[in-house]
PDB file of C-alpha atoms in Angstrom:
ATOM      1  CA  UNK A   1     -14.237  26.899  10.408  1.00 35.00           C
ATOM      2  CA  UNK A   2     -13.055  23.967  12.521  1.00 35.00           C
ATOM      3  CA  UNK A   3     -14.906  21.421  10.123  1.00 35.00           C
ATOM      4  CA  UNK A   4     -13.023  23.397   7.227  1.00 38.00           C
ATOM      5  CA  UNK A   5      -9.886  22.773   8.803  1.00 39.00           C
ATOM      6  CA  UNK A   6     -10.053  19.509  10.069  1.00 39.00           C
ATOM      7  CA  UNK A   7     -11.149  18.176   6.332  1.00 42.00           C
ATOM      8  CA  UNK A   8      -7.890  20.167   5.186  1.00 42.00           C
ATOM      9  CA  UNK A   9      -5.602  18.252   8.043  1.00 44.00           C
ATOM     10  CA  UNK A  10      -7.439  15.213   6.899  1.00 42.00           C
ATOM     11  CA  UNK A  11      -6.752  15.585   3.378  1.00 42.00           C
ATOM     12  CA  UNK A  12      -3.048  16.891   4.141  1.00 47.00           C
ATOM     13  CA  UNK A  13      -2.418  13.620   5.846  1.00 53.00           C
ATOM     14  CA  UNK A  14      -3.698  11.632   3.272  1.00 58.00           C
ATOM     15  CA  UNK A  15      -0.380  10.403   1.297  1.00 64.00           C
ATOM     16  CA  UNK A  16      -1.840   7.902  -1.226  1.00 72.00           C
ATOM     17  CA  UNK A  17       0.582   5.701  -3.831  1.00 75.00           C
ATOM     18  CA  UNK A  18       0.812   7.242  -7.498  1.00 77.00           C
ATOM     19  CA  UNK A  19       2.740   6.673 -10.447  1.00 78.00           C
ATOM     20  CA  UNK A  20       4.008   9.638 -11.860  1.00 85.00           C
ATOM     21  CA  UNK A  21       7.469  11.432 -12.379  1.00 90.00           C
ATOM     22  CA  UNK A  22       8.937  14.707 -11.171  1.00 92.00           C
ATOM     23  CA  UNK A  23      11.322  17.124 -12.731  1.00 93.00           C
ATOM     24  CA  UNK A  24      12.925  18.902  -9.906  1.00 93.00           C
ATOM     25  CA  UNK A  25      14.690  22.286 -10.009  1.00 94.00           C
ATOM     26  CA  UNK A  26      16.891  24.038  -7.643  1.00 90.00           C
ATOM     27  CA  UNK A  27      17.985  27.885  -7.628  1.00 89.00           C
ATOM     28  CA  UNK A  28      16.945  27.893 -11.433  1.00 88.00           C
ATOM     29  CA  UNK A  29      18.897  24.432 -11.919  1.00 91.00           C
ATOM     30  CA  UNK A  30      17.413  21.225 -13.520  1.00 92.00           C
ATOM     31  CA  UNK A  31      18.854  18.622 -10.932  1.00 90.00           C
ATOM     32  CA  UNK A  32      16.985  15.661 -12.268  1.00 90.00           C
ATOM     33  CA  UNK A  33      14.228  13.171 -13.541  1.00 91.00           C
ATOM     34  CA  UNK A  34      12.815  11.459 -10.023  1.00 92.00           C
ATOM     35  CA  UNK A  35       9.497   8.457  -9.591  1.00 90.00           C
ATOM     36  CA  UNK A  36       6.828   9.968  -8.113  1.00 90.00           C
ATOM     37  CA  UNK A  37       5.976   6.913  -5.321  1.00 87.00           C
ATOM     38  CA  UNK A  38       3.343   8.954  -3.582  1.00 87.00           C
ATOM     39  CA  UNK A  39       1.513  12.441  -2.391  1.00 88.00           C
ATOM     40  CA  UNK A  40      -0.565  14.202  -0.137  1.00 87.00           C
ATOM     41  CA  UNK A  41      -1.776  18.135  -0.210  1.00 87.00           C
ATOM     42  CA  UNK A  42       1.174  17.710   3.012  1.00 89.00           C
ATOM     43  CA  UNK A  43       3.996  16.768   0.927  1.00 91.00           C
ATOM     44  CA  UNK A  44       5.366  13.645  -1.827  1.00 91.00           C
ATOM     45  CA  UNK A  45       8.142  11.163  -1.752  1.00 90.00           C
ATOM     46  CA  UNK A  46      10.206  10.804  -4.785  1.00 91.00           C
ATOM     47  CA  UNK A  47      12.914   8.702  -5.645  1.00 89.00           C
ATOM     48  CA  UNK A  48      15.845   9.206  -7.994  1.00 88.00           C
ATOM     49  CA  UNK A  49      19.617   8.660  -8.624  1.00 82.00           C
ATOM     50  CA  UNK A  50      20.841  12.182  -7.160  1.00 82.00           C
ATOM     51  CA  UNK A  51      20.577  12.970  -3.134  1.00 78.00           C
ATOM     52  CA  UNK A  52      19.574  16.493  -1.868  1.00 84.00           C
ATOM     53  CA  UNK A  53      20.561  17.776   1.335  1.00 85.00           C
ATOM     54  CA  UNK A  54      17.111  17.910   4.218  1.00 88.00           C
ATOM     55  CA  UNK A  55      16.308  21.677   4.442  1.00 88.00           C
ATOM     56  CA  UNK A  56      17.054  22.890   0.814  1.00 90.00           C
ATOM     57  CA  UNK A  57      13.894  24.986  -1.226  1.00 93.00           C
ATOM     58  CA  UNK A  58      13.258  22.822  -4.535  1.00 93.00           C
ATOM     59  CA  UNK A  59      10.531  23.256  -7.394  1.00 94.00           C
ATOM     60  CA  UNK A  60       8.622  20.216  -8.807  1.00 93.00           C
ATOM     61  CA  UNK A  61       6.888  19.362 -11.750  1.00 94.00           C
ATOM     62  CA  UNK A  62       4.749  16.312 -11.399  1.00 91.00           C
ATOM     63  CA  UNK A  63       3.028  14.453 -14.289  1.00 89.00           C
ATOM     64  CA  UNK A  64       0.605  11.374 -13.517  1.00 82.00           C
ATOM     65  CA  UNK A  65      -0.236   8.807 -15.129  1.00 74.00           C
ATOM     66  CA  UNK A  66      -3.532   9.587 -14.164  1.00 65.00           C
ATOM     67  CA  UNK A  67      -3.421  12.343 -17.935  1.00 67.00           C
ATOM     68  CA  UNK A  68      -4.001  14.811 -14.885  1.00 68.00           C
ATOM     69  CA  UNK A  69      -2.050  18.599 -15.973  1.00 78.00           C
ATOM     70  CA  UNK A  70       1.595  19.232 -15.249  1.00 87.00           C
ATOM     71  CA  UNK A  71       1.424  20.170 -11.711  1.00 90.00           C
ATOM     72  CA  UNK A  72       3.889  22.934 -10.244  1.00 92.00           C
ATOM     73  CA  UNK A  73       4.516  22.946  -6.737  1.00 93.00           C
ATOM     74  CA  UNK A  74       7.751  24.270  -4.626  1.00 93.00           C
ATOM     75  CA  UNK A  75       8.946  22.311  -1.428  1.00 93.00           C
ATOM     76  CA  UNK A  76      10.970  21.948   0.958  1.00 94.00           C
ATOM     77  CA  UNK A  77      13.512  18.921   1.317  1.00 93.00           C
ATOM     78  CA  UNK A  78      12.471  17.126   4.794  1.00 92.00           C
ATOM     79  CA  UNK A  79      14.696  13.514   4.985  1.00 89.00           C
ATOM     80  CA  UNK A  80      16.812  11.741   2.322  1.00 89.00           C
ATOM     81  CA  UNK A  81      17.119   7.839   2.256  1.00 86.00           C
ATOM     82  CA  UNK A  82      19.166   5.385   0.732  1.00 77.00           C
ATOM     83  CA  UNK A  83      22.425   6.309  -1.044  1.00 70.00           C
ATOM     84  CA  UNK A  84      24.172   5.174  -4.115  1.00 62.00           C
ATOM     85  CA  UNK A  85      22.421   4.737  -7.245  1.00 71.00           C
ATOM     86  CA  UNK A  86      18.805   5.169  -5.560  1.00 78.00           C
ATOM     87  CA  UNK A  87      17.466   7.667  -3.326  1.00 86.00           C
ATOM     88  CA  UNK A  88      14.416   8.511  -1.738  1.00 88.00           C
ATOM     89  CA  UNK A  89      13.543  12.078  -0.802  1.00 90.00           C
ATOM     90  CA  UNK A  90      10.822  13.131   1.223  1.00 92.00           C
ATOM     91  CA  UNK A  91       9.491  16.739   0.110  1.00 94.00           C
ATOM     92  CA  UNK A  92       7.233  18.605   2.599  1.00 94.00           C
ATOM     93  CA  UNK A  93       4.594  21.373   0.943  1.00 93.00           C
ATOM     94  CA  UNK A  94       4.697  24.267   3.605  1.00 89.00           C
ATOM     95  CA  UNK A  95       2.374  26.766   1.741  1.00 86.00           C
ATOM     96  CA  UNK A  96       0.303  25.519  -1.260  1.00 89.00           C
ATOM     97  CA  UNK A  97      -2.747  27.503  -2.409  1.00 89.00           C
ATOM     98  CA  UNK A  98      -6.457  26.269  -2.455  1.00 89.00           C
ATOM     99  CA  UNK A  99      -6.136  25.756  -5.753  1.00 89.00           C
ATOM    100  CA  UNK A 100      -3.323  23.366  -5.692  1.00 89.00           C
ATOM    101  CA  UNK A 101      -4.493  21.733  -2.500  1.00 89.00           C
ATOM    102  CA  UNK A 102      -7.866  20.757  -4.529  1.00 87.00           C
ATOM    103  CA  UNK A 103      -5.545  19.592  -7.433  1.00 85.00           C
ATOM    104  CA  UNK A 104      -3.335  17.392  -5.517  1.00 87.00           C
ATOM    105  CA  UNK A 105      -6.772  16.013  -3.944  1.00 85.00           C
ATOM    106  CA  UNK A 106      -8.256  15.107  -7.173  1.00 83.00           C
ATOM    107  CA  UNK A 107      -5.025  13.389  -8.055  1.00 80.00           C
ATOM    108  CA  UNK A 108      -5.353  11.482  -5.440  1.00 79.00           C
ATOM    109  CA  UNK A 109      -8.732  10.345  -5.554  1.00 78.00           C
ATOM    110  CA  UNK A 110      -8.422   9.635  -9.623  1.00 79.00           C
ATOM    111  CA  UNK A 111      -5.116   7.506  -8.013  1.00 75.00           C
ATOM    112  CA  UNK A 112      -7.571   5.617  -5.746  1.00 73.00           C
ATOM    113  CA  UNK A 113     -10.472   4.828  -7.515  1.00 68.00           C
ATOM    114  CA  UNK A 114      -7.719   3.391 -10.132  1.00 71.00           C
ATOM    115  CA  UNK A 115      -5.908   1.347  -7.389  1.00 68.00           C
ATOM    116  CA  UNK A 116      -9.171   0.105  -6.295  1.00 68.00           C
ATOM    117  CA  UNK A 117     -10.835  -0.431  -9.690  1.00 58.00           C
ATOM    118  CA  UNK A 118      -7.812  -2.535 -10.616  1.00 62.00           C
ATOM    119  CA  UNK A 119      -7.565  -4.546  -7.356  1.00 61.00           C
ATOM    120  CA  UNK A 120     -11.366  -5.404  -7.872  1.00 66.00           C
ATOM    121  CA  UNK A 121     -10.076  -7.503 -11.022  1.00 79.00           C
ATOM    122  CA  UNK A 122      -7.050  -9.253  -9.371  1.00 84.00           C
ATOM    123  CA  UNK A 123      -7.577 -12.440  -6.857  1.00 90.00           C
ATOM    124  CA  UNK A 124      -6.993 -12.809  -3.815  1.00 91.00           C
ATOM    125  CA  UNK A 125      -4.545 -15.491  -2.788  1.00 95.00           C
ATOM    126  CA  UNK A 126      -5.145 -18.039   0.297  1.00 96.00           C
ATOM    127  CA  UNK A 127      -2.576 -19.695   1.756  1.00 95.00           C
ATOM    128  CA  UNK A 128      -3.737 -22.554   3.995  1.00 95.00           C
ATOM    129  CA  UNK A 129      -3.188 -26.265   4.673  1.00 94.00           C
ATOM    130  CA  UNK A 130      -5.916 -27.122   5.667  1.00 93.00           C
ATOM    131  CA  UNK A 131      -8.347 -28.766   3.376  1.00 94.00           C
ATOM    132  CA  UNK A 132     -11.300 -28.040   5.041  1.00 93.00           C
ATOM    133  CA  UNK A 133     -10.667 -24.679   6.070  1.00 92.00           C
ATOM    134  CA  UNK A 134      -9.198 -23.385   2.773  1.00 93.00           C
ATOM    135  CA  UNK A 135     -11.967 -24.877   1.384  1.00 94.00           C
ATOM    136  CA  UNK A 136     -14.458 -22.746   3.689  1.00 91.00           C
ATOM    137  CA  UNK A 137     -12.370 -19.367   3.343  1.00 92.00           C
ATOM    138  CA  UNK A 138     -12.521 -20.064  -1.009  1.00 93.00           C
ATOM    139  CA  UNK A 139     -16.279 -20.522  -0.398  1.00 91.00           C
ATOM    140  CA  UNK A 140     -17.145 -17.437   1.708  1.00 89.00           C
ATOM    141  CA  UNK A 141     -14.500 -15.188  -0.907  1.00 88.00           C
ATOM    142  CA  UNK A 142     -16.621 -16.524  -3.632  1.00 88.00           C
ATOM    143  CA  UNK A 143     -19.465 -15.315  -2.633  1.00 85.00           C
ATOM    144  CA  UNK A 144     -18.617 -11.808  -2.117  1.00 81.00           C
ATOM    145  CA  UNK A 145     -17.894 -12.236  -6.380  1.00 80.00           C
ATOM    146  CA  UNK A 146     -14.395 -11.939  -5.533  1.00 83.00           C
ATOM    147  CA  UNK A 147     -12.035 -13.865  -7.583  1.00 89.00           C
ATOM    148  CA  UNK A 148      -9.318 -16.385  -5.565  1.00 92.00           C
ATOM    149  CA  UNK A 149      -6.608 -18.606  -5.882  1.00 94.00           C
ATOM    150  CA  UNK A 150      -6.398 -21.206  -3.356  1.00 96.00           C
ATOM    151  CA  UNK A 151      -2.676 -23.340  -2.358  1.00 96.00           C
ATOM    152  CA  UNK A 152      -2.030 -25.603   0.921  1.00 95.00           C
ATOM    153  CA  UNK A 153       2.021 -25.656   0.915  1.00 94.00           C
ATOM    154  CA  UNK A 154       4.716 -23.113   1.373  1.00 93.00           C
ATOM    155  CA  UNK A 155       6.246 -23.800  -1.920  1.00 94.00           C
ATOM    156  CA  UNK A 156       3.170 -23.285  -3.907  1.00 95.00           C
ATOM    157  CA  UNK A 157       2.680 -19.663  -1.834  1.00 93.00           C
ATOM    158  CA  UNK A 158       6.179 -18.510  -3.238  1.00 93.00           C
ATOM    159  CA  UNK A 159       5.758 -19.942  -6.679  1.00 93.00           C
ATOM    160  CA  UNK A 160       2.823 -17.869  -6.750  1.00 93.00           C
ATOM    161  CA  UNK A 161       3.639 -14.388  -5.004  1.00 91.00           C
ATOM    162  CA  UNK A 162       7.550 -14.475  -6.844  1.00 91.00           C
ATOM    163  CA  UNK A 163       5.457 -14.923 -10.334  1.00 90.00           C
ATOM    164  CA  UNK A 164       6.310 -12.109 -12.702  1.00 85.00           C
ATOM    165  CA  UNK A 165       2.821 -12.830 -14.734  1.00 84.00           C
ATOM    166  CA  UNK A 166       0.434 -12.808 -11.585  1.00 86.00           C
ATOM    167  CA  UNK A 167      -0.342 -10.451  -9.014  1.00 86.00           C
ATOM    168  CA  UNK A 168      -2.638 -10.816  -6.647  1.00 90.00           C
ATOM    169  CA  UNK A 169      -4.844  -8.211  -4.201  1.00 87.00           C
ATOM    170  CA  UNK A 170      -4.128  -9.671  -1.094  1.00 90.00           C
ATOM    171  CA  UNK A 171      -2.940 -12.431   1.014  1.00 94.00           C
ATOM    172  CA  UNK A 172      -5.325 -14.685   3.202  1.00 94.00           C
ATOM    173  CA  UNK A 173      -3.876 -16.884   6.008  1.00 94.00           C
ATOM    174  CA  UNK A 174      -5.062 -18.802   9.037  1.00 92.00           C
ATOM    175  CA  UNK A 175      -3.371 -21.848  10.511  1.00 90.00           C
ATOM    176  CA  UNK A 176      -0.034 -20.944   9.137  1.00 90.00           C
ATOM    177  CA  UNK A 177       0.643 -18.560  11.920  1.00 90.00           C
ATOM    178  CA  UNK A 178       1.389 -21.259  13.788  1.00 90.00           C
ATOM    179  CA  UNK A 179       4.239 -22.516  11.086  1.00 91.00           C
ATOM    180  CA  UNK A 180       7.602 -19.917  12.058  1.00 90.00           C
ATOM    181  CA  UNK A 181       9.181 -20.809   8.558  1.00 91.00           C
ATOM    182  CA  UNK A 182       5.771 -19.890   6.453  1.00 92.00           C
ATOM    183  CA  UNK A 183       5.395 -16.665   8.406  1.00 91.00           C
ATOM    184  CA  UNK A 184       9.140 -15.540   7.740  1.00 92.00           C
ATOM    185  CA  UNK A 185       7.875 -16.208   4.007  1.00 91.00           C
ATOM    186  CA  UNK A 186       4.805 -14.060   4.458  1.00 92.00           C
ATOM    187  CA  UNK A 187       5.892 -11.850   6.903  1.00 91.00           C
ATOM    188  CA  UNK A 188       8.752 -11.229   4.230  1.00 91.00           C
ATOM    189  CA  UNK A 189       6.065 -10.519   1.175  1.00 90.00           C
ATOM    190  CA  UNK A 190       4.136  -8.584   3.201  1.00 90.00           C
ATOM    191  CA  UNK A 191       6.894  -5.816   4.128  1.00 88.00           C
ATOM    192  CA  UNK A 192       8.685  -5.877   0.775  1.00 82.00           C
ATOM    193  CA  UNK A 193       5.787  -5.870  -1.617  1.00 78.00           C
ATOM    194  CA  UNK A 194       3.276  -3.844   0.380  1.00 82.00           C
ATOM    195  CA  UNK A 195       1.125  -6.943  -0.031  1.00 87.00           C
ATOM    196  CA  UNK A 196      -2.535  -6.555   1.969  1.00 89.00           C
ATOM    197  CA  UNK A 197      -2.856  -9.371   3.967  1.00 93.00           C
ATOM    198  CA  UNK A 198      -5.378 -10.356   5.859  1.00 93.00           C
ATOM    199  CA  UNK A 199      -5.026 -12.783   8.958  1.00 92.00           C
ATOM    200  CA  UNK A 200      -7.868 -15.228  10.404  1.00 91.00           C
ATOM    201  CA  UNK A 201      -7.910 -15.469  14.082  1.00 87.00           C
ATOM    202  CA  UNK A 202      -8.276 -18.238  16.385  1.00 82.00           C
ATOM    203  CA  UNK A 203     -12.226 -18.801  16.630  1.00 75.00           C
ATOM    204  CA  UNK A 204     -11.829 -17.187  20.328  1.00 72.00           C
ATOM    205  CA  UNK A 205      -9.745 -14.303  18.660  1.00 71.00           C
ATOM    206  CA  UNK A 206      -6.748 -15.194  19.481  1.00 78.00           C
ATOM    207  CA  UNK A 207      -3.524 -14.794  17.817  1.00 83.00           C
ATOM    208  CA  UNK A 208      -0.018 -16.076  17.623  1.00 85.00           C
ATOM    209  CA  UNK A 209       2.923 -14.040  19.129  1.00 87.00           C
ATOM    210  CA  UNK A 210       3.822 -13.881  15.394  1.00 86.00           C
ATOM    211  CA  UNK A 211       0.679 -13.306  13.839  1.00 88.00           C
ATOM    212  CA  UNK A 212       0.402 -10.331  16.377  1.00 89.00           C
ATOM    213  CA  UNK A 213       3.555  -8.886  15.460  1.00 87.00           C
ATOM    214  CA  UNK A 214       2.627  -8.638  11.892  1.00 89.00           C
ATOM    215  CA  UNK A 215      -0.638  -7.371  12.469  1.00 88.00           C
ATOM    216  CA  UNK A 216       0.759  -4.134  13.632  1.00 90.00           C
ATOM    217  CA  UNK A 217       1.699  -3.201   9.943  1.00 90.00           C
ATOM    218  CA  UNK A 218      -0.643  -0.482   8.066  1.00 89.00           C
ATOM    219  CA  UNK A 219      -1.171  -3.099   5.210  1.00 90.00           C
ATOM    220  CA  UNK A 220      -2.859  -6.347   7.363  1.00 92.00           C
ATOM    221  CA  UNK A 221      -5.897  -6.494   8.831  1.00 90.00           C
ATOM    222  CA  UNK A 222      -7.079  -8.912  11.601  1.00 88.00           C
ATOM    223  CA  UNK A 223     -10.731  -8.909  11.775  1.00 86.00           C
ATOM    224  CA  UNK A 224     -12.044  -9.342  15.465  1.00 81.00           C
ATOM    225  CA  UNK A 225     -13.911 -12.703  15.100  1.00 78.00           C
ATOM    226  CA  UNK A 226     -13.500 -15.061  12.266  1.00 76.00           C
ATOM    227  CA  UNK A 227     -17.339 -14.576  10.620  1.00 78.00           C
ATOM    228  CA  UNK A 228     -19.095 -14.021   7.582  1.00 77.00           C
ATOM    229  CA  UNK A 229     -18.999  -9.891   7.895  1.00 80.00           C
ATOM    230  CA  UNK A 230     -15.772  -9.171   9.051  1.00 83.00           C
ATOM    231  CA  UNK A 231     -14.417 -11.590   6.903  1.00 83.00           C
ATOM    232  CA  UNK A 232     -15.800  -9.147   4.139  1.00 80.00           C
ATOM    233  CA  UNK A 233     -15.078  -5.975   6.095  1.00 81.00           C
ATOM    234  CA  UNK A 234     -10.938  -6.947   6.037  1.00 83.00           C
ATOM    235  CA  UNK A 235     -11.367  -7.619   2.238  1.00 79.00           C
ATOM    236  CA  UNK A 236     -12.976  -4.353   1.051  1.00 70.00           C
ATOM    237  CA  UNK A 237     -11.760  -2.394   3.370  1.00 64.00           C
TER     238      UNK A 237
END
């Protein structure tokens, strides 16, 4: 029983990014087309052009891109963010059956193995003056078989991460923690595009004050000595 329910809490917790939409109804009322930005078997966030009021009952129907069925679920209104002509609107799920707890987790894991199938194909960028050393982090990327792009300035970096025609999966730095203009520049790319980044320490592990700062975000990983296998573990993780 306590396995059971701890794999539930687990899953409940586990709000992973989808594309989708959501039709949402109040009282009997269509109230309007929302993005689906992302769910868990706990609850979604949705963003739109009309607010709702925390507290308020509302019905969804969410399709994903996924081809998955129209799902129906009915929520409850937790926080509302944003005003004007964008909203978001976090939706908690306080009583959903097994049967739409197990749909809502194959959703997501159809979501993931999509996220991760498509990052697989995209390079990784690293950002790093240093000839030698951008030339050792390309080398040990390469031979995971992971694609990379490789530039040594701060111009290049935004050239490349502003690009409309190139994405990349992550962001690789070292040296330029120590530069306070590049990491505004990545600290800014790393908030506003979600953008995994992964940050090199100091051969004794250290880090800069700013390097530390950023390393507290969900998205960046700082592997505990610069080597071979954590150097992998940070990537695929």
């Amino acid at each position: 029983m306590g396995h059971a329910r701890a794999n539930r809490d687990r899953r409940s917790n586990h709000r992973v990014d989808v594309d989708g939409r959501a039709e949402l109804f109040q009282r009997g009322d269509h109230v309007g087309h929302y993005t689906l930005e992302n769910i868990s078997a706990g609850g979604a966030m949705i963003s739109g052009e009309r607010d709702l009021r925390p507290g308020h009952l509302v019905h969804l129907l969410l399709d994903f891109e996924t081809g998955d069925d129209t799902m129906s679920l009915t929520g409850a209104v937790r926080r509302v963010r944003g005003n004007g002509d964008s909203v978001g609107v976090a939706i908690v799920f306080p009583a959903l059956s097994p049967d739409q707890e197990d749909a809502i987790h194959d959703a997501v894991l159809r979501a993931l193995v999509r996220r991760e199938a498509r990052l697989a194909r995209l390079p990784l960028l690293v950002f790093e003056p240093r000839r030698r050393v951008r030339e050792e982090i390309e080398s040990e990327i390469r031979s995971f078989g992971l694609p990379v792009s490789c530039v040594d300035s701060l111009a290049d970096a935004v050239r490349e991460l502003e690009a409309e025609d190139t994405e990349y999966a992550g962001l690789v730095i070292h040296s330029v923690t120590h530069d306070a203009r590049a990491m505004d520049v990545v600290e800014f790319f790393t908030r506003s595009d979600d953008l995994k980044t992964v940050i090199l320490p100091e051969p004794n592990g250290v880090l800069t004050d700013r390097a530390k700062r950023l390393a507290e975000l969900p998205q960046v990983d700082v592997p505990r000595i610069w080597s071979r296998a954590e150097l992998r573990r940070a990537l695929t993780h």
